[in-house]
PDB file of C-alpha atoms in Angstrom:
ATOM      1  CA  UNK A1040      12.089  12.641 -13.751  1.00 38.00           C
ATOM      2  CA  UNK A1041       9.166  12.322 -15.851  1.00 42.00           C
ATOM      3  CA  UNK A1042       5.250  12.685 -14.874  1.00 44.00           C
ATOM      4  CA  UNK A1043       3.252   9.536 -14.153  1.00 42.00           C
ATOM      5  CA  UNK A1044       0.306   9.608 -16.519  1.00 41.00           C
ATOM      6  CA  UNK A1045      -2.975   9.060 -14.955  1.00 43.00           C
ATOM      7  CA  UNK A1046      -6.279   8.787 -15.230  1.00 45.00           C
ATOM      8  CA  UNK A1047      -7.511  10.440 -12.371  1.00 49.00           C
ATOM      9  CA  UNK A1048      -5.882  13.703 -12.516  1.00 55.00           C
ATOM     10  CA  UNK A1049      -8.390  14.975 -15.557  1.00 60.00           C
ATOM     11  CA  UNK A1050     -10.839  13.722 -13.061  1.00 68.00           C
ATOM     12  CA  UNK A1051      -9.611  15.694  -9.965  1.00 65.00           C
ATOM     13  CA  UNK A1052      -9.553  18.791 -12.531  1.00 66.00           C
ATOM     14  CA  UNK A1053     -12.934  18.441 -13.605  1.00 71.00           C
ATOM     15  CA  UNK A1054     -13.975  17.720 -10.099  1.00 72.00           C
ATOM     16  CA  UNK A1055     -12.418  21.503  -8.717  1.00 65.00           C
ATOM     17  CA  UNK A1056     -13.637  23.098 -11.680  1.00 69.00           C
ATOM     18  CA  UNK A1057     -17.371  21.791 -11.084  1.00 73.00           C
ATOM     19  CA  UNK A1058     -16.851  22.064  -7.578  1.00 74.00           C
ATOM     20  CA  UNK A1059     -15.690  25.304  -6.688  1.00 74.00           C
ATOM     21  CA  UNK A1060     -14.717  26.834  -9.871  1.00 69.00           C
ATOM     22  CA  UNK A1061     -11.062  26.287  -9.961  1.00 68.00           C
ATOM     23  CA  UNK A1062      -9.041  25.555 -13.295  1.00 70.00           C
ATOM     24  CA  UNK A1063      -5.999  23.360 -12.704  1.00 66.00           C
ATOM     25  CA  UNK A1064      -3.317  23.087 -15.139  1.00 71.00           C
ATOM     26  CA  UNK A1065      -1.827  19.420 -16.020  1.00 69.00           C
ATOM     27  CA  UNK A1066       1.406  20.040 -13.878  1.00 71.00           C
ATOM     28  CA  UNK A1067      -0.702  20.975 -10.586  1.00 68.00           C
ATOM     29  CA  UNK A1068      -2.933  17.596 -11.062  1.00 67.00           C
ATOM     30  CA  UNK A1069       0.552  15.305 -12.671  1.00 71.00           C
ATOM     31  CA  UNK A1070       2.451  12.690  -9.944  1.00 73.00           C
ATOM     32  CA  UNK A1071       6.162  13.393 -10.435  1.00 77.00           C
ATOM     33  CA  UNK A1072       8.387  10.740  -8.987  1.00 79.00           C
ATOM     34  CA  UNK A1073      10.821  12.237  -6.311  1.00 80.00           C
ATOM     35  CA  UNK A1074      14.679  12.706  -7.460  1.00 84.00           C
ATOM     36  CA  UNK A1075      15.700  10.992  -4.028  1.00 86.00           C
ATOM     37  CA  UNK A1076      13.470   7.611  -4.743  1.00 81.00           C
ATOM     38  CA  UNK A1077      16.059   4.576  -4.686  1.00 80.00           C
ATOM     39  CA  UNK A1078      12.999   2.685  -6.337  1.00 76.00           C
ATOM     40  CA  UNK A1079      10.266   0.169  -5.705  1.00 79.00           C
ATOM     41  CA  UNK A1080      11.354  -1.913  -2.230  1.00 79.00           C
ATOM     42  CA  UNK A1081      10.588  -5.058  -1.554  1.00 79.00           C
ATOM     43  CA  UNK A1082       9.983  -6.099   1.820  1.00 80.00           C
ATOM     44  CA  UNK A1083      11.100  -9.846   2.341  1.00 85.00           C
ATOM     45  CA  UNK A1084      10.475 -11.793   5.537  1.00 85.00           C
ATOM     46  CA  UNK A1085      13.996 -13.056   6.502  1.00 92.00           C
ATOM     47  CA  UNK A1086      13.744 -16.824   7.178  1.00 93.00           C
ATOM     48  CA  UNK A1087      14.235 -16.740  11.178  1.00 95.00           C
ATOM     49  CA  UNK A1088      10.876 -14.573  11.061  1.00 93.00           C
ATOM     50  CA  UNK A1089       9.120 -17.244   8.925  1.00 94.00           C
ATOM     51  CA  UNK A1090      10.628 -19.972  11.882  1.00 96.00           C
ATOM     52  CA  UNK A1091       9.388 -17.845  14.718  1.00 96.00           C
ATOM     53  CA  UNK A1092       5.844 -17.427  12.482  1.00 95.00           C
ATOM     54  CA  UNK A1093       5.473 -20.988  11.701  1.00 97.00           C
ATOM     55  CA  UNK A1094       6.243 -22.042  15.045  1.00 98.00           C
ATOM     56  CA  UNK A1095       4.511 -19.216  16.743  1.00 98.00           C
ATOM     57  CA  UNK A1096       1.124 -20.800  14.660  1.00 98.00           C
ATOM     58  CA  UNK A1097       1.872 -24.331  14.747  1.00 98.00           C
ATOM     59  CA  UNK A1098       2.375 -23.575  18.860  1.00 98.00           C
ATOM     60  CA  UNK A1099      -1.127 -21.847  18.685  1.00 98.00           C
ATOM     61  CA  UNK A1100      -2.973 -24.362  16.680  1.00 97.00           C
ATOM     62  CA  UNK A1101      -2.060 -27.068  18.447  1.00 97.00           C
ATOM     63  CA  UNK A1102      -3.343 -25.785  21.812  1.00 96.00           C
ATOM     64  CA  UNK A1103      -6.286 -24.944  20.047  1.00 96.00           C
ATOM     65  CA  UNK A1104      -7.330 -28.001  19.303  1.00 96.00           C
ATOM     66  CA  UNK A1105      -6.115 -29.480  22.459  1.00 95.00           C
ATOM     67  CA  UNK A1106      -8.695 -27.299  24.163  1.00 95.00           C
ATOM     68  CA  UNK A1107     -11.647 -27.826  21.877  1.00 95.00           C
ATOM     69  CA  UNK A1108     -10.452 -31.799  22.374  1.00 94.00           C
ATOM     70  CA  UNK A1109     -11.444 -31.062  25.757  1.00 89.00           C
ATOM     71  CA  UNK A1110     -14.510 -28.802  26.283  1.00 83.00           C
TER      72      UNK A1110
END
């Protein structure tokens, strides 16, 4: 797979030189993406758990304001 270019690695390179006096080559500071990654997931709220959400805040707004109603 090929490295992710970024910004911060010339930073973290710098940094350990100035810091401690350490030279780091471009493939110690480079992300590399893993051969096993099946990609970018994307976690989606199946629609019973937006019911049970809604309900679960419509239940606890509703008594809410019933009790401020009442103080």
């Amino acid at each position: 797979m090929a490295n992710i270019d970024i910004e911060c690695a010339s930073g973290l390179a710098t940094a350990c030189q100035n810091a401690i006096n350490v030279t780091l080559s471009a493939p110690q500071t480079a992300l590399t993406v893993p051969p096993t990654l099946d990609g970018p997931f994307d976690a989606v709220l199946p629609t019973g758990g937006v019911v049970v959400a809604v309900a679960s805040a419509v239940v606890l707004g509703v008594s809410a304001l019933f009790i401020l109603s009442n103080l």
